Amino acid sequence: METNIGLYSYALATFAYVVLAIMLYLSRRGGNFGWMVIVATVISIIWAGVISWGTTTDYPPVTTIRISEWLRNGAWLYMLLTALNPRETALGPSRNMTLVFLSGMTLSLLILLLPNTQLYAPISGYVNWWTVAYFTCTGIALCGLVAVEQVYQNASESERWANKFLCLGLGGLFMYDFLMYADAMLFNEINSSLWQARGLVNSLAVPFIAIAAARNPVWRLDIHVSRKVVFHTATLLGAGIYLLAMAGAGYLIRYQGGTWGGVMQIFFLAFAIVMLLTLLFSGQLRAKVRVWVAKHFFSYRYDYREEWLNFTNDLSSSGDDVPQRITRALAGMMDSGAALLWARQRNGSFALMERWNISKNDIPPPEALAPITAWCARTQWVIDIDEYRREPQLYEDLVIPDAILNIPRAWLLLPLLQGDQVVGLLLMTRSPLHDTMNWEDRDLLRTAGQQAASHLAQHIADQALVEARQFEAFNRLSAYVVHDLKNILAQQSLIVTNARKHKHKPEFVDDVIMTVENSVNRMTKLMTQMRDGMRGSHSDTVELPQILEQIVARRAGVQPTPDLTLPENSVQVIADADQLATVFLHLIQNAQDATEPSGTVSVALTRDDNSAIVTITDTGCGMSEEFIRERLFKPFDSTKGLTGMGIGAFESREYIRSLGGEIHVKSAPDEGSTFTIMVPLGGTKDTHDSNNEQGAT
């Protein structure tokens, strides 16, 4: 006796849908959408039950099967259309969408029931009803695939997590129907194996729908349809054409392949589906299709509302710091995968704020940005480096240094403008999706750059405000320190006053008086500096070699002993000798603290035409790029615990900058560190006094 495979297949589907319906009913949380899922599941029970019963009779109820299948497809389609409506849970699909849906489903029902009417007899000799019926069923399945794809693509990230299994389950059902009826169109009959296996495929879809129910118990989908519909519809249309072509090729393989024809056809179709899914999930291919659709179907390349909303969301998102959000938001607009962001500092120079997917060795020095930022401030242009290479005459008077041109795949230089001032500069690498730049790209980048400039300027201002508040607290602390020092000073002064009474021990008394007087002088100077809030306010010509010799000699008793290299000629700068000595003392001491006694610390003094250059190199533990950028020069952030206040490096850099100089740091973990201190040579005393006053302010 031949086994009735169809009976068991559809009976299993009936049982699976019954279990799903019971589970959905018992776990319902309210909402129209949840009830629609339950109704669609109940209709699927009826559909599977009717077909299962039909397999046991000699004359299957064909009309009943057609109607039940039509109801089953209509129920799932209506549920998906409900999900696509922005007001879904309250009103269902919009009125226009409902009219289109009802019209299409009514027409399809008339086509399916046409042989049961008197209208079919006159045209039966001219129209093959089975071909029309299979074509109609294929169209319904394709509509279902489009609806599933739209539900998934127009959902937010969090909603996709909750509903992707619903889309997988229903997508599998409609995909299988599409393949079965497309095959039937080719051969003018339904493949019996595909028809019998259909119940099993429906059973496999039930767990996916159940998982979706568990993840989204209230079944509330906040989905909207945007202009992406064109893109995704084009994608599904292309996929449908591809599958039809593959089905035709499979037919040829089957009938030309002899004994292996059927096996080779199944293998070929499976391979074609895998390739299709691979292409559909390719981010680069989807991006290229999106660009093609925008170019050929719309007047403008961008959906500016969507671009601006996404850009604003990226800038305001939490988790990453502001420079990182700015970098990725702007680069994402152009589909660039790597970028560098520099920000303007208080002294007018530019410092690297963010490095994204670009090698550390490819980062140009900050000095290379000077001609670019000056040119951008004057023209407010977005610089296309590819265009600059081809037609440099378009960028009159602009000279881009080789350090930037040599960055692999360097493409765009976007100035972040706030008014007429460049507060930041973004370099993006070439995107594989943008062959050329047009006016839309430039306008979008320029506008987004202005918005990003405001965020970057606000970020820098916030950092300065935090530092100011920290120093405000430090100044309050200093008032207490001054009070204590005044008490100590009074005691020491009293000792000096009463010292005359102890003339019987002249040597001892003289030593005490000398020590006390020295303490009084030092504390008086310290009190004056703290009260005035200024250090190093007095500038004079200073012999830099002498200061370095004194500092190195002072630190010679600590291992590793610093090694000093000096030039033969005199090197003079204009600064406050005590404050400048404090800077070098702090940096050399830090180098010794970071280095094992067996290591080395070297100090070298050189000069160029404009600056004295002091290089302090150690073989210590080194620092990471993140530590240098975020913590090294941050006030009140110390790695020495309670013994450090965390202002030494910050104060050193600020004082060097007040002289018109700069401190550069090059370091890596376990590879040591190199501090390069550059101080201007010569100049007039008045000029440097003015710099000091500005730095103190």
PDB file of C-alpha atoms in Angstrom, residues 134-135 138 176-192 194 243-244 246-248 250-251:
ATOM      1  CA  TYR A 134      -0.663  29.661 -11.304  1.00  0.00           C
ATOM      2  CA  PHE A 135       0.353  33.152 -12.373  1.00  0.00           C
ATOM      3  CA  THR A 138       2.740  33.408  -7.948  1.00  0.00           C
ATOM      4  CA  TYR A 176       8.134  28.297  -0.973  1.00  0.00           C
ATOM      5  CA  ASP A 177       4.772  29.160  -2.568  1.00  0.00           C
ATOM      6  CA  PHE A 178       6.557  31.404  -5.053  1.00  0.00           C
ATOM      7  CA  LEU A 179       8.921  28.618  -6.109  1.00  0.00           C
ATOM      8  CA  MET A 180       6.146  26.006  -6.286  1.00  0.00           C
ATOM      9  CA  TYR A 181       3.803  28.113  -8.422  1.00  0.00           C
ATOM     10  CA  ALA A 182       6.638  29.463 -10.579  1.00  0.00           C
ATOM     11  CA  ASP A 183       7.591  25.854 -11.294  1.00  0.00           C
ATOM     12  CA  ALA A 184       3.927  25.114 -12.052  1.00  0.00           C
ATOM     13  CA  MET A 185       3.820  27.988 -14.559  1.00  0.00           C
ATOM     14  CA  LEU A 186       6.783  26.495 -16.393  1.00  0.00           C
ATOM     15  CA  PHE A 187       5.387  22.956 -16.572  1.00  0.00           C
ATOM     16  CA  ASN A 188       1.640  23.769 -16.480  1.00  0.00           C
ATOM     17  CA  GLU A 189       1.162  21.532 -13.450  1.00  0.00           C
ATOM     18  CA  ILE A 190       2.079  21.524  -9.774  1.00  0.00           C
ATOM     19  CA  ASN A 191       4.996  19.309  -8.872  1.00  0.00           C
ATOM     20  CA  SER A 192       3.575  16.579  -6.641  1.00  0.00           C
ATOM     21  CA  LEU A 194       6.612  20.185  -3.860  1.00  0.00           C
ATOM     22  CA  LEU A 243      14.461  33.242  -9.339  1.00  0.00           C
ATOM     23  CA  LEU A 244      12.296  32.891 -12.448  1.00  0.00           C
ATOM     24  CA  MET A 246      16.974  30.169 -12.305  1.00  0.00           C
ATOM     25  CA  ALA A 247      13.772  28.114 -12.402  1.00  0.00           C
ATOM     26  CA  GLY A 248      13.928  28.146 -16.209  1.00  0.00           C
ATOM     27  CA  GLY A 250      16.625  24.320 -13.669  1.00  0.00           C
ATOM     28  CA  TYR A 251      13.983  23.087 -16.083  1.00  0.00           C
TER      29      TYR A 251
END
